[in-house]
Tab-separated table of C-alpha atoms in Angstrom:
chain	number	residue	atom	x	y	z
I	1	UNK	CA	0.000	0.000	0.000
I	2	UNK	CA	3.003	2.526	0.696
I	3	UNK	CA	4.301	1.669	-2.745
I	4	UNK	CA	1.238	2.635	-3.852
I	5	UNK	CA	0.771	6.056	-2.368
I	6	UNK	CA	4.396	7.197	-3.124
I	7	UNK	CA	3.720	6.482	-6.906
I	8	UNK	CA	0.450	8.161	-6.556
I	9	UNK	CA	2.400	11.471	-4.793
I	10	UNK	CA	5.027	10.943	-7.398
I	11	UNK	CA	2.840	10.925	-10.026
I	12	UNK	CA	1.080	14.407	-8.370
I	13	UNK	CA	4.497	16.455	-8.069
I	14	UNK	CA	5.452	15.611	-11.060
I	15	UNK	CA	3.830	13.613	-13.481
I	16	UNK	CA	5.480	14.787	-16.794
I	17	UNK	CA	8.550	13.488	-15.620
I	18	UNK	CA	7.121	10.152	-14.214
I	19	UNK	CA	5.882	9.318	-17.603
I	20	UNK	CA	8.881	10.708	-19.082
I	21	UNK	CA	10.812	7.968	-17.283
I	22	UNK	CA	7.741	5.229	-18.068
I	23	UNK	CA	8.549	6.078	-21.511
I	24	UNK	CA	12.391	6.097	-21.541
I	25	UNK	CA	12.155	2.674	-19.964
I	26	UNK	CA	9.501	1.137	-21.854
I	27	UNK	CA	9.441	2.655	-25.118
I	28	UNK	CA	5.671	2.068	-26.853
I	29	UNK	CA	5.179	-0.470	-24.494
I	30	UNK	CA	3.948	2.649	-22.044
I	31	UNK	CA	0.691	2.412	-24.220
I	32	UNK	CA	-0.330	-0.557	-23.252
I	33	UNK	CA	0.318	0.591	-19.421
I	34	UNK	CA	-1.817	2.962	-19.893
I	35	UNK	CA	-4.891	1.010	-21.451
I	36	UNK	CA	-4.605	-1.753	-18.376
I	37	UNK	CA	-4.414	1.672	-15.857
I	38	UNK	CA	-7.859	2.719	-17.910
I	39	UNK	CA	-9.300	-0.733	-17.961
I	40	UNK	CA	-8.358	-1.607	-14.629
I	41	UNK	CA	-9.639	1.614	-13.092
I	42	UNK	CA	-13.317	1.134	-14.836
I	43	UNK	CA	-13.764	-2.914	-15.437
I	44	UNK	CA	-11.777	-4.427	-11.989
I	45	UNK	CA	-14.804	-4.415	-9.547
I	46	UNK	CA	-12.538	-6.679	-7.445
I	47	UNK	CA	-10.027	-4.868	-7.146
I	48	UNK	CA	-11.860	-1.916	-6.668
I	49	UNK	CA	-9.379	-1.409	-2.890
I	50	UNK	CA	-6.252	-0.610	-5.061
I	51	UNK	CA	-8.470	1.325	-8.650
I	52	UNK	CA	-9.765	3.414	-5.817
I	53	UNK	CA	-6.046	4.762	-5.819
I	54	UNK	CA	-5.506	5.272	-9.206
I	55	UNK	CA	-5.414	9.020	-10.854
I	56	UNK	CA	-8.109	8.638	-13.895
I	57	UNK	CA	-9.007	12.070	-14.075
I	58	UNK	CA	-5.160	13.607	-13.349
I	59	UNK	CA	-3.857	11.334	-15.412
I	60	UNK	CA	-6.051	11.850	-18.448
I	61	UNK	CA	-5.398	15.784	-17.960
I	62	UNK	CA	-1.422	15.180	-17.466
I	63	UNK	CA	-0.728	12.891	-20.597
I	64	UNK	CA	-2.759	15.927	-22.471
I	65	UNK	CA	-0.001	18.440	-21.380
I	66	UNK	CA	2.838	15.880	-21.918
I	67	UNK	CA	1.059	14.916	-25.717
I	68	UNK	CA	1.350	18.739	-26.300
I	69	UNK	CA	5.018	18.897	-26.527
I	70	UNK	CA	6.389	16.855	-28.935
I	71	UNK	CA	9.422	16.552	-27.518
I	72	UNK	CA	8.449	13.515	-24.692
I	73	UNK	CA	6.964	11.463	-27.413
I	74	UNK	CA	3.398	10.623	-26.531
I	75	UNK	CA	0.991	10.880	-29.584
I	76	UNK	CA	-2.803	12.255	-28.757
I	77	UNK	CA	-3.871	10.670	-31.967
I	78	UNK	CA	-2.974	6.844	-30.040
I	79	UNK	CA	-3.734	8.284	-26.651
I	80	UNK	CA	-7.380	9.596	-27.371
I	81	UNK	CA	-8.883	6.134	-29.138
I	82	UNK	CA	-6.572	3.498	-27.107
I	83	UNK	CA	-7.746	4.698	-24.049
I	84	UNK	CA	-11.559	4.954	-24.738
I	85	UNK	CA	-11.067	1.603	-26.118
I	86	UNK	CA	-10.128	0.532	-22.452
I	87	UNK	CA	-12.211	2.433	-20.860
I	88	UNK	CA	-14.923	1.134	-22.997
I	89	UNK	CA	-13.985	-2.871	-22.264
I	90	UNK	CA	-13.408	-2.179	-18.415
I	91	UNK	CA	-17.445	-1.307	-18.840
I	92	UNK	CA	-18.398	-4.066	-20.575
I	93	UNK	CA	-17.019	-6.481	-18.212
I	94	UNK	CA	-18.343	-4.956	-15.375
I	95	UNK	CA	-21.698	-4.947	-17.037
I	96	UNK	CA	-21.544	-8.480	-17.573
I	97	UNK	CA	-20.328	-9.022	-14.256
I	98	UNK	CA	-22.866	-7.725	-12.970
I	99	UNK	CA	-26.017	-9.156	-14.871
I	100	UNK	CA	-24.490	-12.928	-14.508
I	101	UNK	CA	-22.550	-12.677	-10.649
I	102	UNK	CA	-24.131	-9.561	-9.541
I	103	UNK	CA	-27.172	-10.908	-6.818
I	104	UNK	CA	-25.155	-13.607	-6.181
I	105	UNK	CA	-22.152	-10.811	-5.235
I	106	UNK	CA	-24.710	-8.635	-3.201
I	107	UNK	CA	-25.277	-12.063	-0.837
I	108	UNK	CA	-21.604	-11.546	0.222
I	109	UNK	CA	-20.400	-10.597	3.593
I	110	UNK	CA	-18.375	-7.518	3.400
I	111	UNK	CA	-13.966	-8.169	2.318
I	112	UNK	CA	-11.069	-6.530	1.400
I	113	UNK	CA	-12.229	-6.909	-2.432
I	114	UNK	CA	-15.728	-6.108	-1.357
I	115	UNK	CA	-17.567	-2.859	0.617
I	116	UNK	CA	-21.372	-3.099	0.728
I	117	UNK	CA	-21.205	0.839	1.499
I	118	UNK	CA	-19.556	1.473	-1.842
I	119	UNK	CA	-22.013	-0.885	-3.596
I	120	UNK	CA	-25.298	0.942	-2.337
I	121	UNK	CA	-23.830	4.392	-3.023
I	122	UNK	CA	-23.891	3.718	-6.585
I	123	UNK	CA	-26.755	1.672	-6.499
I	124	UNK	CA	-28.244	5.143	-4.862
I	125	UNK	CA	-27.216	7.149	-7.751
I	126	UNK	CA	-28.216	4.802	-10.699
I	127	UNK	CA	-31.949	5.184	-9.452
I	128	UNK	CA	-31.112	9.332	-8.849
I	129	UNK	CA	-29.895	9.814	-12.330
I	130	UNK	CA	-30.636	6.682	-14.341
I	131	UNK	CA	-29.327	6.090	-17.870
I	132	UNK	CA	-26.806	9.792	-17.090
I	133	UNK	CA	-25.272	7.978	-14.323
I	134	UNK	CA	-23.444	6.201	-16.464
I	135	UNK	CA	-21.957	9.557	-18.249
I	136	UNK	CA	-21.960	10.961	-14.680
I	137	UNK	CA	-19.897	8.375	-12.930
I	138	UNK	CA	-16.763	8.475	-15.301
I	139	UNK	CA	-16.043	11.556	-13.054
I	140	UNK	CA	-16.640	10.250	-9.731
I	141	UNK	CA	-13.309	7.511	-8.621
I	142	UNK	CA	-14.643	4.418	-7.394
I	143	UNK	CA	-18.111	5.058	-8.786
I	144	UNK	CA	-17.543	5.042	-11.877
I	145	UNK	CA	-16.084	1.464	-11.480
I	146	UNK	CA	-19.740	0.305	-9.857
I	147	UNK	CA	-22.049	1.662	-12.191
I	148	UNK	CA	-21.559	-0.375	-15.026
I	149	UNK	CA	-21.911	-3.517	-12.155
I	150	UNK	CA	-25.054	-1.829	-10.734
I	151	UNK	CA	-26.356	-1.616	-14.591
I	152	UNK	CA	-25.667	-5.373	-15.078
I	153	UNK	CA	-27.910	-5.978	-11.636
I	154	UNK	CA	-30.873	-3.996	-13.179
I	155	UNK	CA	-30.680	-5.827	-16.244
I	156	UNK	CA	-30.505	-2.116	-18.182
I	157	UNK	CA	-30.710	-2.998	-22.308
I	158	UNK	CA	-27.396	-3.610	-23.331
I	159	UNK	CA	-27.703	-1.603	-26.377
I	160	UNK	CA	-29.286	1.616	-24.169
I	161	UNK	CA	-25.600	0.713	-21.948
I	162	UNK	CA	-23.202	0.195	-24.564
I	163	UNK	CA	-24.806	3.945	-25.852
I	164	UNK	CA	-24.170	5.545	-23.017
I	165	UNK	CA	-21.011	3.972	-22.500
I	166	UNK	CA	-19.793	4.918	-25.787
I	167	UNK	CA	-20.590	8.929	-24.689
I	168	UNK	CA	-19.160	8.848	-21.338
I	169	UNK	CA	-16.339	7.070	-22.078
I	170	UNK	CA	-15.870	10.356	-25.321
I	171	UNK	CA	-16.313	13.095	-22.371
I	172	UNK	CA	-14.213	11.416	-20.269
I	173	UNK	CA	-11.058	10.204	-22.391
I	174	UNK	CA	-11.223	12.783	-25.249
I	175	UNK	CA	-12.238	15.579	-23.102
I	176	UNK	CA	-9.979	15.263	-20.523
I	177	UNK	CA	-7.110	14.832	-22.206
I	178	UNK	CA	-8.395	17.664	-25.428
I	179	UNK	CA	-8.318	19.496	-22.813
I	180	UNK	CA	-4.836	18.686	-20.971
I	181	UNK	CA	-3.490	19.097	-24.591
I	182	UNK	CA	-4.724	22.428	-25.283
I	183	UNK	CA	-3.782	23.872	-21.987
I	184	UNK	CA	-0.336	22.324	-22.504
I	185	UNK	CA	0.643	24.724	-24.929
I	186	UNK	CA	0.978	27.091	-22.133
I	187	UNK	CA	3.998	28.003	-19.983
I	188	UNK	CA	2.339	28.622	-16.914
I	189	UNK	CA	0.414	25.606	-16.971
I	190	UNK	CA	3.692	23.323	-17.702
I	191	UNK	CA	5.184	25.049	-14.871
I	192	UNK	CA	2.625	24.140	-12.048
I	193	UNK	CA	1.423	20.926	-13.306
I	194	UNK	CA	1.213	19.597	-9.965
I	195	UNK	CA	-0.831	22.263	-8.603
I	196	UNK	CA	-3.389	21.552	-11.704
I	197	UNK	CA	-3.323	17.945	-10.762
I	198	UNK	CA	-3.901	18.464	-7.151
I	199	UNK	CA	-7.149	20.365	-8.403
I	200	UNK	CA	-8.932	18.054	-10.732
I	201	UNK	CA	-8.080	15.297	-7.971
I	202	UNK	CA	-9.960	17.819	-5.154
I	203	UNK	CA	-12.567	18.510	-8.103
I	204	UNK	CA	-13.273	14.540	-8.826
I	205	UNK	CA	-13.769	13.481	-5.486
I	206	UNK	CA	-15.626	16.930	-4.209
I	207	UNK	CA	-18.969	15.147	-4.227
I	208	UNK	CA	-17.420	12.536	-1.655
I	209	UNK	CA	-15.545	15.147	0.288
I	210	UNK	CA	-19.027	17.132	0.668
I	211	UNK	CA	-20.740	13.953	1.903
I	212	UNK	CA	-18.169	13.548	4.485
I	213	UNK	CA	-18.898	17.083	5.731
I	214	UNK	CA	-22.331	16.801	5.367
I	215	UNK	CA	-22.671	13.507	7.373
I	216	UNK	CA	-19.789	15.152	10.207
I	217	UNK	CA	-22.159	18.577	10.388
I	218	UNK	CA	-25.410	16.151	10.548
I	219	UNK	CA	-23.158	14.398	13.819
I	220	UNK	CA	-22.611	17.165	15.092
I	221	UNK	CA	-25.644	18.751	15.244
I	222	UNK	CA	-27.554	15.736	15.956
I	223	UNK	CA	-25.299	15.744	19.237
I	224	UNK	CA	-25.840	19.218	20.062
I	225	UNK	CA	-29.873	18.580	19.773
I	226	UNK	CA	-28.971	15.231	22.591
I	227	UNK	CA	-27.481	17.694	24.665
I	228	UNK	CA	-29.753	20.357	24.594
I	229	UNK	CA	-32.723	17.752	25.631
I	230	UNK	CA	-30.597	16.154	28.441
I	231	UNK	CA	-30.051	19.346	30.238
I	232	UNK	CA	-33.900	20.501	30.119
């Protein structure tokens, strides 16, 4: 788990150079890194404890900047459809996970490869937003790995799924990284890349961090309200 986090702060200081080194090391090979990083972040339900970790949004945004100059050899023109691709199959196989395994999944005790709490919360915003949930969720971490699962429970048409998926999985790839690409032509924005990344990471997990202060402000005033009763 330490590993995990000091690649993940690596990544946020300086992520240019991170895939920089990916890239010296691997050659094309960092392509295919990337598409498992992509699939793996939106089709490994079971593995959701570790995808939970992993920088979608920042990392879409930061191969934008690095695609922009030419110089560190990443090409938007394999970036853009190779990673919808994976994006795309990480879906499907949720989806399919989740009509075949998914009632029998939901009988499971809770696990390290398996939170209830997670399960519901998506379940909670399928039935909010419906068939947009699945555009929706490709900006919310850990989310956007469930929906496609909680899709398979409902039995949603395929072909109304795949649609959807083929949109979200557009806005979330191509935008993202259009615009990474297009801010990368500016200075300032190469410069403080890591303060950029630090923000879309706050902005893509704001909903959650809301909740939490939500729920903490609910606490609390649900214990001030105890007081106040006790002392009358």
């Amino acid at each position: 788990m330490q590993e995990i986090f000091d690649a993940i702060m690596g990544f946020v200081s300086r992520p240019d150079k991170v895939v920089k080194q990916l890239f010296e090391e691997y050659g094309n090979w960092i392509y295919l890194v990337l598409f498992l990083q992509i699939f793996a972040e939106t089709g490994l339900i079971f593995l959701i404890f570790i995808t939970a970790f992993l920088p979608g949004d920042a990392l879409l945004f930061a191969l934008g900047m690095i695609a922009a100059n030419e110089d560190n050899g990443l090409k938007i023109e394999i970036l853009i459809p190779l990673l919808m691709l994976g994006a795309l199959i990480g879906d499907n196989l949720n989806y399919l996970i989740g009509r075949r395994f998914g009632h029998w999944i939901l009988q499971k005790e809770d696990s390290r490869f398996y939170k209830k709490k997670y399960l519901k919360r998506a379940t909670r915003v399928f039935k909010k937003r419906g068939r947009a949930a699945i555009i929706i969720a490709r900006f919310t971490p850990v989310i956007r790995t469930l929906i496609p699962f909680v899709c398979g429970i409902f039995h949603l048409k395929y072909k109304v799924f795949l649609l959807y998926s083929c949109i979200g999985a557009t806005v979330w790839v191509a935008g993202i990284i259009s615009i990474g690409y297009f801010l990368g032509k500016f200075k300032f924005v190469e410069n403080n890349l890591g303060f950029f990344i630090i923000g879309i990471i706050v902005l893509a997990n704001l909903p959650t961090i809301t909740k939490v202060i939500r729920n903490r402000i609910d606490r609390v005033k649900r214990f001030k309200k105890i007081m106040e009763e006790r002392s009358r």
